[in-house]
Amino acid sequence: MADTLQLPKRGPLRSTWARSRKARPQLTLSRRPRRRLRLLRWCGRRRLRRRLLEAQAAGADWREGSWLASRSAAAPGPKTAVPSRVPRPLPSPTPSRASSPTSDENEDTAPSCPARLPIPPLRPAGPGRALLLLPREQVFPFSGTCRVTCLYGQVQVLGFTISQGQPSQEVFSTYTHSCLALSAVHYSMPEKSKKEMKREARTLLRAHLNRDDRCWLMKNFSPLCSIVMLENLKNATVNFITSHPGLSYIFEQERTTFQINAEYFALRSVGIKKEKKKNGLQLSESFLSALEELVSVACEEVDGCPIILVCGFQDVGKSTFNRYLINQLLNSISCVDYLECDLGQTEFTPPGCISLLNITEPLLGPPYTHQRTPQKMVYFGKSTCKNNYENYIEIIKYVFSSYKRESPLIINTMGWVTDQGLLLLVDLIRLLSPSHVIQISSSRSRTMPQFTPTYVDDMDGLYTKSKAKVRDRGFYLPEFADSLEFGDEEKESPVAFSGHKLMCVQLDFAFRKTPRNRDSHNRVLRDLAMLGYLGQLQAPAPKPLRPLHSLTPYQVPFHAVALRVIHSDVAPTHILYAVNASWVGLCKILDDVGGYTEGPVLLTQTPICDCLGFGICRGIDMEKRLYHILTPMPPEELRNVNCLLVGAISIPQCVLKSQHGFEGMIPYVTTDYNIKLPGATGKIGAREAEETYRKRQHPKARFYRKAH
């Protein structure tokens, strides 16, 4: 017989696969999750789809992006359902942990610590709310924005301690900075039994939570734990920043995750996302020891008010150290003074300012989330002081003269500590006479000389020479004595600046800045600071946002204010073109400009005067001779403004290009622009001034080049 022909087995037809695929449950995803789903491999897509189906079977609504925990989730369900966060009953003679008590008295009979409870446990407590139970020495890192209320115990965020009974705090853990974390603080154990402590905690929670949530907390209660309420935060500034295209990722970074469970949906309804511990701040021993010593010195009345100057290279953590130190000090004292000497990355104001502030509230976010009105501020007009060092020093002396020495002062300096920047830092140490110099370094930064008192004494600054030590180990600076304003009791004695104590801090943490993207990253942070300031124009949430072109500006007559364009030479006939659609500083000068009948009133020199706020010149009415100024300043403060300063700080492009509701061509925006024209880049005179300074510092350099 002929051999039987063995035919290969054939798979099902295409129609069979199509029918089986259509029979699967359908998931409704938005465009971005679908695009990211296609980037996964086949096994990853299959795993993610299985978890999505499990979450959908548990009662999740993916189309609305919200999830409410079902009260029946604790009961055993089908195999495809997500397990409940409350453990199921165990076959043991002990009382069941998942059974709900019939009265409040039964809450005390439950064991204090469950056997298989995830750490830290979390439970949804209604729309936009979640309960977090932090055991002793546990950390909860997260990203996003939320409102934090401590219901029992104590928790710490960025060095600030939130205790029970204190007001809620708005916390901003953004993508541009390291993630923040909630950590349980070890508090002293009162002389009470566990039953009495649980009864006290249940009494405190009764005003905030319902009975089911209290029962869940009492089952998992331990004497050293902290109970935190996380709530969805509605902030007008955050909504204004995220309304611009490309900036929504700052507060809410959407990432593909495979842990789709009840905890994920509870945190998503709040507006945050749990992060890995390595993404948070990693504090070194030198960091913590320096904080402890500075807090102890500031709390002692014998030593008076310390003046703390923080210096170091760019991106080594100076701003992070300042925020942490301010929060630590506010745990013990009522207020802290802050002197901003960094023009590029300001903490409380838009860029280009030197300011003095009195801080009374904690800093729980990046600079663009806590823009505040300074006690004294001068608008320098640039993000760097290069080629204008003398004016920079004079402004710092003017602002520092308002410091009353009633509270500790923290001085933030620039990250430019090479060449002239290093000499300028020596001048600042001699001028401001700090009691402590905190020199921060990192393994990624270059080496920097240690600013010991001996080094500062023997080093020539940019404008000062090395001085010999006088009695009491002080520095006598006659060149600065006449310009500073001191009290009556200090005018009789000569001005002597005592030596400081140097504290070196090593801080290494993960950051997203590299030498390639540092300039663009800093530019984004400056734009965010300006957007945070303009966000004050919006009505408080939950009122809807209004685009800037729909807000009513103030009308300022030409003859009511003086005008000056700083850091650039502009012809008087073209000065109104430079002011139109520009960022302006609203200042107050001592001269009276009300005697002029026509305008504009132009200043021949840049004055050192108080800056009360900022605004945008929306337009200029030449017929009525009016400036149209858009600013969040109140009208009672605008009456004191009699000078407009226009610097090199430009309005963020997203303000001009991405305003909602605008139809037609966008004004002041063009692509036909020739940057090769004289004055187009705003760097008039910069090269000549740099060459003059180089020849003045090194007069023999040109002869050295000729010899070779």
XYZ file of N, CA, C and O in Angstrom, residues 151-329:
716
model
N -4.698 63.278 61.144
C -5.793 63.036 62.072
C -5.319 62.506 63.412
O -5.968 62.728 64.441
N -4.212 61.795 63.399
C -3.670 61.232 64.644
C -2.171 61.048 64.467
O -1.699 60.616 63.413
N -1.404 61.397 65.494
C 0.037 61.239 65.441
C 0.727 62.446 64.826
O 0.245 63.581 64.885
N 1.872 62.179 64.169
C 2.675 63.221 63.536
C 3.315 62.662 62.278
O 3.805 61.527 62.277
N 3.298 63.459 61.207
C 3.982 63.107 59.965
C 4.850 64.284 59.553
O 4.610 65.429 59.960
N 5.843 63.995 58.743
C 6.789 65.012 58.301
C 6.887 65.008 56.786
O 6.989 63.938 56.171
N 6.864 66.212 56.201
C 6.998 66.404 54.758
C 8.061 67.474 54.530
O 7.885 68.623 54.957
N 9.147 67.111 53.881
C 10.230 68.038 53.549
C 10.712 68.798 54.789
O 10.989 69.984 54.770
N 10.788 68.082 55.916
C 11.283 68.663 57.147
C 10.242 69.325 58.013
O 10.530 69.638 59.170
N 9.041 69.565 57.515
C 7.993 70.210 58.309
C 7.108 69.154 58.946
O 6.649 68.218 58.271
N 6.860 69.300 60.233
C 6.079 68.329 60.990
C 4.630 68.783 61.056
O 4.333 69.910 61.477
N 3.723 67.897 60.647
C 2.279 68.143 60.699
C 1.720 67.265 61.806
O 1.781 66.039 61.725
N 1.183 67.889 62.836
C 0.649 67.158 63.981
C -0.868 67.168 63.937
O -1.495 67.896 63.169
N -1.453 66.322 64.789
C -2.909 66.264 64.862
C -3.456 67.570 65.415
O -2.873 68.189 66.306
N -4.544 68.026 64.845
C -5.145 69.283 65.246
C -4.657 70.491 64.479
O -5.263 71.561 64.584
N -3.568 70.365 63.721
C -3.071 71.482 62.938
C -3.842 71.611 61.625
O -4.446 70.638 61.158
N -3.815 72.797 60.993
C -4.527 72.956 59.714
C -3.929 72.070 58.619
O -2.772 71.638 58.697
N -4.723 71.835 57.607
C -4.265 71.043 56.464
C -3.198 71.801 55.696
O -3.175 73.039 55.677
N -2.320 71.054 55.040
C -1.231 71.631 54.267
C -1.335 71.173 52.818
O -1.633 70.008 52.552
N -1.084 72.105 51.905
C -1.061 71.791 50.479
C 0.349 71.344 50.097
O 1.314 72.081 50.298
N 0.454 70.157 49.540
C 1.742 69.545 49.223
C 1.816 69.370 47.712
O 0.865 68.876 47.084
N 2.968 69.756 47.130
C 3.171 69.685 45.687
C 4.436 68.860 45.423
O 5.552 69.341 45.642
N 4.245 67.646 44.976
C 5.360 66.781 44.597
C 5.377 66.712 43.073
O 4.609 65.963 42.462
N 6.245 67.492 42.448
C 6.196 67.714 41.009
C 7.271 66.911 40.289
O 8.213 66.391 40.900
N 7.135 66.867 38.983
C 8.061 66.123 38.141
C 9.387 66.855 37.967
O 10.411 66.224 37.694
N 9.402 68.177 38.116
C 10.630 68.939 37.916
C 11.595 68.823 39.085
O 12.746 69.250 38.967
N 11.155 68.311 40.229
C 12.001 68.175 41.409
C 11.862 66.755 41.965
O 11.056 65.958 41.470
N 12.647 66.464 42.955
C 12.584 65.150 43.586
C 11.230 64.947 44.254
O 10.601 65.896 44.744
N 10.788 63.696 44.278
C 9.488 63.380 44.856
C 9.517 63.600 46.372
O 10.513 63.316 47.039
N 8.416 64.108 46.888
C 8.271 64.267 48.327
C 7.749 62.977 48.945
O 7.254 62.087 48.251
N 7.859 62.897 50.246
C 7.453 61.681 50.952
C 6.859 62.049 52.293
O 7.313 62.990 52.963
N 5.827 61.302 52.687
C 5.245 61.399 54.015
C 5.919 60.362 54.902
O 5.934 59.173 54.569
N 6.464 60.798 56.001
C 7.145 59.886 56.923
C 6.554 60.053 58.310
O 6.286 61.176 58.759
N 6.340 58.920 58.979
C 5.813 58.944 60.336
C 6.900 59.388 61.304
O 8.033 58.915 61.250
N 6.553 60.314 62.189
C 7.490 60.859 63.164
C 7.319 60.108 64.470
O 6.193 59.875 64.941
N 8.422 59.719 65.064
C 8.384 59.021 66.348
C 8.045 60.017 67.450
O 8.794 60.951 67.708
N 6.895 59.849 68.066
C 6.474 60.735 69.140
C 6.506 59.980 70.464
O 6.492 58.740 70.513
N 6.545 60.736 71.554
C 6.684 60.134 72.883
C 5.406 59.398 73.260
O 4.291 59.827 72.958
N 5.587 58.274 73.933
C 4.461 57.453 74.366
C 3.884 57.998 75.673
O 4.590 58.081 76.676
N 2.633 58.388 75.702
C 2.037 58.827 76.972
C 1.801 57.634 77.893
O 1.776 56.482 77.453
N 1.627 57.946 79.156
C 1.410 56.892 80.145
C -0.057 56.487 80.129
O -0.833 56.785 81.027
N -0.446 55.821 79.056
C -1.811 55.339 78.891
C -1.768 53.924 78.353
O -0.807 53.508 77.702
N -2.817 53.200 78.616
C -2.920 51.855 78.075
C -3.311 51.906 76.605
O -3.762 52.938 76.099
N -3.125 50.778 75.952
C -3.462 50.731 74.529
C -4.960 50.963 74.312
O -5.360 51.613 73.340
N -5.769 50.485 75.214
C -7.206 50.661 75.065
C -7.588 52.134 75.200
O -8.423 52.646 74.451
N -6.959 52.827 76.151
C -7.248 54.249 76.311
C -6.770 55.067 75.109
O -7.439 56.019 74.693
N -5.626 54.703 74.538
C -5.132 55.419 73.368
C -6.038 55.194 72.170
O -6.304 56.118 71.399
N -6.523 53.974 72.001
C -7.428 53.705 70.890
C -8.752 54.446 71.065
O -9.333 54.937 70.100
N -9.193 54.533 72.295
C -10.432 55.272 72.540
C -10.245 56.762 72.256
O -11.126 57.436 71.710
N -9.075 57.293 72.614
C -8.790 58.694 72.317
C -8.694 58.935 70.811
O -9.203 59.934 70.292
N -8.041 58.009 70.097
C -7.939 58.148 68.645
C -9.310 58.048 67.984
O -9.612 58.793 67.039
N -10.164 57.138 68.478
C -11.498 57.004 67.896
C -12.323 58.268 68.112
O -13.105 58.675 67.249
N -12.122 58.936 69.246
C -12.826 60.192 69.494
C -12.367 61.288 68.538
O -13.179 62.076 68.043
N -11.065 61.333 68.254
C -10.562 62.326 67.307
C -11.046 62.058 65.887
O -11.291 62.990 65.119
N -11.179 60.792 65.528
C -11.566 60.450 64.166
C -13.065 60.570 63.929
O -13.496 60.581 62.774
N -13.840 60.631 64.984
C -15.300 60.645 64.821
C -15.777 61.881 64.075
O -16.786 61.837 63.369
N -15.068 62.989 64.187
C -15.485 64.223 63.512
C -15.109 64.241 62.042
O -15.579 65.118 61.306
N -14.279 63.302 61.587
C -13.798 63.330 60.207
C -14.238 62.123 59.382
O -14.348 62.241 58.153
N -14.477 60.980 60.011
C -14.703 59.746 59.265
C -16.013 59.109 59.684
O -16.554 59.379 60.770
N -16.508 58.231 58.821
C -17.704 57.481 59.143
C -17.344 56.232 59.959
O -16.181 55.964 60.250
N -18.332 55.469 60.278
C -18.128 54.341 61.186
C -17.295 53.244 60.549
O -16.415 52.651 61.197
N -17.518 52.955 59.271
C -16.766 51.886 58.615
C -15.283 52.221 58.535
O -14.427 51.350 58.751
N -14.961 53.466 58.224
C -13.559 53.849 58.157
C -12.908 53.816 59.540
O -11.743 53.423 59.676
N -13.650 54.208 60.566
C -13.092 54.144 61.912
C -12.845 52.706 62.335
O -11.834 52.401 62.982
N -13.753 51.817 61.961
C -13.560 50.402 62.295
C -12.316 49.844 61.611
O -11.538 49.094 62.219
N -12.111 50.215 60.347
C -10.917 49.724 59.629
C -9.646 50.238 60.272
O -8.653 49.517 60.397
N -9.646 51.519 60.692
C -8.456 52.080 61.320
C -8.196 51.463 62.682
O -7.041 51.198 63.053
N -9.257 51.208 63.453
C -9.052 50.636 64.777
C -8.563 49.196 64.702
O -7.862 48.723 65.588
N -8.918 48.476 63.666
C -8.406 47.120 63.502
C -6.902 47.117 63.251
O -6.193 46.198 63.661
N -6.418 48.118 62.535
C -5.002 48.189 62.168
C -4.228 49.179 63.019
O -3.113 49.551 62.671
N -4.810 49.612 64.130
C -4.209 50.667 64.939
C -3.053 50.123 65.771
O -3.102 49.002 66.292
N -2.021 50.935 65.867
C -0.916 50.668 66.785
C -0.566 51.983 67.464
O -0.743 53.060 66.880
N -0.056 51.966 68.693
C 0.156 53.228 69.430
C 1.093 54.206 68.747
O 0.958 55.407 68.915
N 2.064 53.749 67.991
C 3.039 54.641 67.377
C 2.743 54.947 65.914
O 3.606 55.455 65.206
N 1.563 54.647 65.442
C 1.224 54.910 64.047
C 0.682 56.321 63.891
O 0.345 56.999 64.865
N 0.595 56.769 62.637
C 0.035 58.075 62.298
C -1.037 57.876 61.241
O -0.849 57.110 60.290
N -2.147 58.568 61.409
C -3.277 58.461 60.494
C -3.379 59.768 59.721
O -3.470 60.849 60.311
N -3.355 59.670 58.390
C -3.309 60.832 57.506
C -4.493 60.779 56.555
O -4.816 59.715 56.009
N -5.113 61.926 56.358
C -6.180 62.077 55.368
C -5.605 62.790 54.147
O -5.085 63.902 54.261
N -5.699 62.146 52.983
C -5.259 62.719 51.717
C -6.487 63.142 50.913
O -7.389 62.332 50.688
N -6.510 64.395 50.474
C -7.660 64.930 49.754
C -7.218 65.551 48.443
O -6.082 66.042 48.316
N -8.127 65.538 47.487
C -7.856 66.143 46.189
C -7.728 67.651 46.338
O -8.550 68.298 46.986
N -6.685 68.212 45.735
C -6.378 69.626 45.873
C -6.821 70.375 44.623
O -6.447 70.011 43.508
N -7.600 71.430 44.819
C -8.030 72.308 43.739
C -7.382 73.667 43.961
O -7.770 74.409 44.863
N -6.385 73.965 43.154
C -5.600 75.173 43.311
C -5.638 75.956 42.010
O -5.427 75.390 40.926
N -5.902 77.258 42.088
C -6.017 78.084 40.886
C -4.684 78.192 40.162
O -4.634 78.183 38.921
N -3.578 78.302 40.903
C -2.272 78.403 40.263
C -1.919 77.128 39.522
O -1.408 77.162 38.393
N -2.187 75.984 40.141
C -1.905 74.708 39.486
C -2.762 74.543 38.236
O -2.284 74.107 37.180
N -4.029 74.898 38.335
C -4.906 74.792 37.164
C -4.466 75.728 36.046
O -4.563 75.378 34.859
N -3.973 76.918 36.407
C -3.529 77.859 35.381
C -2.265 77.348 34.681
O -2.133 77.467 33.457
N -1.338 76.777 35.421
C -0.109 76.264 34.812
C -0.408 75.072 33.924
O 0.094 74.967 32.792
N -1.217 74.149 34.394
C -1.517 72.948 33.610
C -2.435 73.229 32.430
O -2.576 72.363 31.558
N -3.056 74.397 32.376
C -3.910 74.707 31.230
C -3.108 74.995 29.970
O -3.672 74.965 28.871
N -1.811 75.268 30.093
C -0.975 75.510 28.931
C -0.481 74.189 28.357
O -0.087 73.293 29.109
N -0.504 74.024 27.050
C -0.065 72.763 26.445
C 1.391 72.451 26.780
O 2.253 73.323 26.774
N 1.632 71.198 27.092
C 2.976 70.742 27.392
C 3.391 70.870 28.834
O 4.494 70.449 29.194
N 2.549 71.430 29.700
C 2.898 71.611 31.106
C 2.051 70.757 32.045
O 2.190 70.876 33.259
N 1.176 69.930 31.504
C 0.346 69.096 32.369
C 1.145 67.992 33.036
O 0.733 67.460 34.072
N 2.291 67.620 32.460
C 3.089 66.535 33.032
C 3.771 66.945 34.328
O 4.274 66.086 35.073
N 3.822 68.233 34.636
C 4.594 68.701 35.794
C 3.982 68.195 37.092
O 4.688 67.745 37.995
N 2.665 68.251 37.203
C 2.007 67.847 38.439
C 1.449 66.428 38.365
O 1.176 65.841 39.407
N 1.262 65.896 37.199
C 0.696 64.554 37.069
C 1.399 63.849 35.924
O 1.099 64.073 34.751
N 2.347 63.004 36.280
C 3.109 62.278 35.283
C 2.457 60.918 35.057
O 2.489 60.041 35.922
N 1.846 60.722 33.893
C 1.193 59.454 33.576
C 2.232 58.454 33.086
O 2.961 58.709 32.135
N 2.284 57.325 33.748
C 3.226 56.284 33.375
C 2.500 54.956 33.324
O 1.525 54.723 34.032
N 3.012 54.056 32.511
C 2.441 52.722 32.421
C 2.802 51.942 33.673
O 3.970 51.831 34.039
N 1.813 51.418 34.362
C 2.042 50.657 35.580
C 1.296 49.345 35.498
O 0.261 49.240 34.843
N 1.855 48.342 36.157
C 1.235 47.031 36.161
C 0.551 46.732 37.495
O -0.043 45.684 37.648
N 0.655 47.620 38.458
C 0.019 47.417 39.751
C -1.333 48.124 39.754
O -1.504 49.182 40.340
N -2.285 47.535 39.059
C -3.635 48.075 38.992
C -4.442 47.419 40.099
O -4.861 46.273 39.991
N -4.635 48.138 41.200
C -5.335 47.575 42.338
C -6.136 48.685 43.013
O -6.235 49.804 42.510
N -6.698 48.348 44.174
C -7.520 49.325 44.893
C -6.706 50.529 45.337
O -7.189 51.660 45.326
N -5.463 50.288 45.725
C -4.607 51.391 46.152
C -4.346 52.362 45.004
O -4.331 53.576 45.199
N -4.152 51.830 43.797
C -3.898 52.677 42.632
C -5.076 53.603 42.364
O -4.912 54.802 42.142
N -6.295 53.063 42.397
C -7.471 53.879 42.104
C -7.757 54.870 43.224
O -8.224 55.989 42.970
N -7.490 54.490 44.471
C -7.703 55.418 45.575
C -6.770 56.616 45.468
O -7.183 57.764 45.660
N -5.488 56.369 45.149
C -4.545 57.472 44.998
C -4.844 58.292 43.749
O -4.635 59.508 43.734
N -5.351 57.635 42.708
C -5.670 58.360 41.479
C -6.828 59.323 41.692
O -6.843 60.430 41.132
N -7.781 58.935 42.517
C -8.888 59.854 42.801
C -8.420 61.057 43.611
O -8.991 62.146 43.505
N -7.373 60.875 44.417
C -6.821 61.991 45.182
C -6.014 62.921 44.280
O -5.997 64.137 44.471
N -5.326 62.341 43.281
C -4.493 63.135 42.387
C -3.017 62.892 42.560
O -2.208 63.717 42.116
N -2.637 61.778 43.188
C -1.235 61.465 43.402
C -0.956 60.055 42.922
O -1.869 59.301 42.573
N 0.301 59.700 42.918
C 0.740 58.382 42.478
C 1.900 57.952 43.356
O 2.811 58.734 43.628
N 1.862 56.735 43.818
C 2.926 56.214 44.663
C 4.190 56.017 43.847
O 4.159 55.511 42.732
N 5.313 56.433 44.411
C 6.597 56.350 43.725
C 7.539 55.430 44.491
O 7.278 55.041 45.632
N 8.621 55.108 43.840
C 9.648 54.315 44.493
C 10.447 55.177 45.451
O 10.594 56.382 45.267
N 10.992 54.527 46.449
C 11.724 55.261 47.479
C 12.984 55.912 46.921
O 13.405 56.975 47.386
N 13.570 55.319 45.894
C 14.799 55.878 45.335
C 14.554 57.184 44.594
O 15.500 57.945 44.354
N 13.308 57.474 44.208
C 13.000 58.728 43.519
C 12.852 59.910 44.467
O 12.748 61.048 44.008
N 12.826 59.660 45.762
C 12.701 60.737 46.725
C 14.046 61.308 47.121
O 15.102 60.979 46.552
N 14.018 62.187 48.113
C 15.236 62.820 48.593
C 16.033 61.829 49.431
O 15.492 61.184 50.337
N 17.306 61.721 49.131
C 18.218 60.876 49.891
C 19.127 61.800 50.700
O 20.066 62.383 50.175
N 18.835 61.958 51.976
C 19.551 62.884 52.837
C 20.784 62.206 53.426
O 20.691 61.096 53.956
N 21.903 62.886 53.346
C 23.157 62.356 53.861
C 23.304 62.676 55.343
O 22.552 63.473 55.914
N 24.323 62.074 55.965
C 24.579 62.322 57.379
C 25.029 63.756 57.613
O 24.645 64.391 58.595
N 25.868 64.279 56.717
C 26.299 65.669 56.871
C 25.137 66.634 56.716
O 25.085 67.681 57.381
N 24.175 66.306 55.861
C 22.980 67.128 55.680
C 22.178 67.190 56.973
O 21.793 68.274 57.441
N 21.928 66.044 57.566
C 21.119 65.988 58.783
C 21.839 66.611 59.973
O 21.219 67.305 60.792
N 23.148 66.378 60.086
C 23.888 66.954 61.210
C 23.955 68.479 61.110
O 23.862 69.182 62.127
N 24.112 69.012 59.883
C 24.117 70.460 59.709
C 22.760 71.066 60.068
O 22.684 72.124 60.718
N 21.673 70.409 59.667
C 20.344 70.900 60.024
C 20.140 70.907 61.530
O 19.611 71.872 62.096
N 20.560 69.833 62.174
C 20.370 69.749 63.627
C 21.134 70.850 64.359
O 20.616 71.469 65.285
N 22.354 71.112 63.928
C 23.146 72.149 64.586
C 22.582 73.536 64.328
O 22.514 74.376 65.240
N 22.142 73.803 63.098
C 21.593 75.128 62.789
C 20.283 75.377 63.518
O 20.023 76.502 63.980
N 19.437 74.372 63.643
C 18.173 74.543 64.366
C 18.434 74.805 65.840
O 17.788 75.657 66.464
N 19.401 74.082 66.413
C 19.714 74.303 67.829
C 20.296 75.690 68.068
O 19.997 76.341 69.076
N 21.127 76.178 67.131
C 21.694 77.518 67.280
C 20.604 78.578 67.148
O 20.595 79.577 67.874
N 19.657 78.388 66.213
C 18.596 79.378 66.013
C 17.623 79.432 67.184
O 17.028 80.487 67.444
N 17.452 78.327 67.889
C 16.506 78.304 69.005
C 17.109 78.833 70.303
O 16.367 79.099 71.254
N 18.422 78.961 70.368
C 19.061 79.484 71.567
C 19.047 81.011 71.524
O 19.504 81.624 70.562
N 18.540 81.607 72.575
C 18.462 83.062 72.637
C 19.798 83.702 72.985
O 19.984 84.893 72.774
N 20.744 82.913 73.522
C 22.015 83.476 73.938
C 22.832 83.918 72.731
O 23.440 84.992 72.703
N 22.847 83.081 71.692
C 23.652 83.383 70.512
C 22.987 84.384 69.580
O 23.583 84.790 68.584
N 21.762 84.758 69.839
C 21.082 85.704 68.969
C 20.568 85.052 67.705
O 20.345 83.841 67.643
N 20.372 85.840 66.673
C 19.827 85.358 65.401
C 20.969 85.051 64.445
O 21.692 85.964 64.029
N 21.156 83.803 64.072
C 22.249 83.477 63.154
C 21.952 83.940 61.736
O 20.790 84.013 61.314
N 23.003 84.242 61.007
C 22.925 84.569 59.583
C 23.611 83.440 58.834
O 24.818 83.224 58.976
N 22.840 82.705 58.047
C 23.303 81.478 57.401
C 23.401 81.737 55.907
O 22.394 82.049 55.258
N 24.588 81.616 55.360
C 24.819 81.801 53.926
C 25.080 80.444 53.295
O 25.959 79.695 53.750
N 24.330 80.114 52.265
C 24.429 78.823 51.579
C 25.049 79.059 50.210
O 24.576 79.911 49.443
N 26.122 78.320 49.903
C 26.824 78.495 48.637
C 27.170 77.128 48.059
O 27.121 76.107 48.748
N 27.538 77.119 46.796
C 27.895 75.889 46.098
C 27.662 76.035 44.610
O 27.122 77.044 44.131
N 28.086 75.005 43.868
C 27.910 75.007 42.422
C 26.442 74.849 42.053
O 25.573 74.645 42.920
N 26.180 74.931 40.768
C 24.823 74.711 40.275
C 24.396 73.259 40.492
O 25.199 72.332 40.401
N 23.109 73.086 40.802
C 22.477 71.765 40.875
C 23.128 70.864 41.915
O 23.257 69.651 41.709
N 23.549 71.426 43.038
C 24.076 70.597 44.121
C 23.080 70.483 45.269
O 23.332 69.727 46.216
N 21.968 71.209 45.220
C 20.941 71.098 46.246
C 20.846 72.273 47.193
O 20.362 72.113 48.317
N 21.262 73.468 46.768
C 21.169 74.635 47.655
C 19.715 74.979 47.966
O 19.370 75.234 49.121
N 18.870 75.021 46.964
C 17.462 75.357 47.191
C 16.768 74.297 48.041
O 15.942 74.623 48.907
N 17.090 73.033 47.809
C 16.507 71.964 48.621
C 16.930 72.100 50.074
O 16.120 71.926 50.996
N 18.203 72.406 50.296
C 18.679 72.599 51.660
C 17.976 73.790 52.311
O 17.609 73.727 53.502
N 17.778 74.867 51.576
C 17.105 76.045 52.135
C 15.663 75.732 52.523
O 15.195 76.141 53.597
N 14.930 75.023 51.660
C 13.546 74.684 51.994
C 13.487 73.781 53.221
O 12.641 73.969 54.106
N 14.355 72.793 53.245
C 14.355 71.869 54.381
C 14.709 72.602 55.668
O 14.107 72.366 56.722
N 15.682 73.516 55.594
C 16.081 74.263 56.780
C 14.974 75.202 57.240
O 14.709 75.327 58.449
N 14.305 75.869 56.319
C 13.204 76.760 56.693
C 12.084 75.972 57.363
O 11.535 76.391 58.395
N 11.731 74.823 56.811
C 10.677 74.008 57.415
C 11.077 73.501 58.794
O 10.241 73.441 59.711
N 12.347 73.122 58.950
C 12.804 72.672 60.264
C 12.763 73.803 61.284
O 12.396 73.591 62.446
N 13.140 75.004 60.861
C 13.101 76.133 61.783
C 11.674 76.519 62.151
O 11.406 76.906 63.292
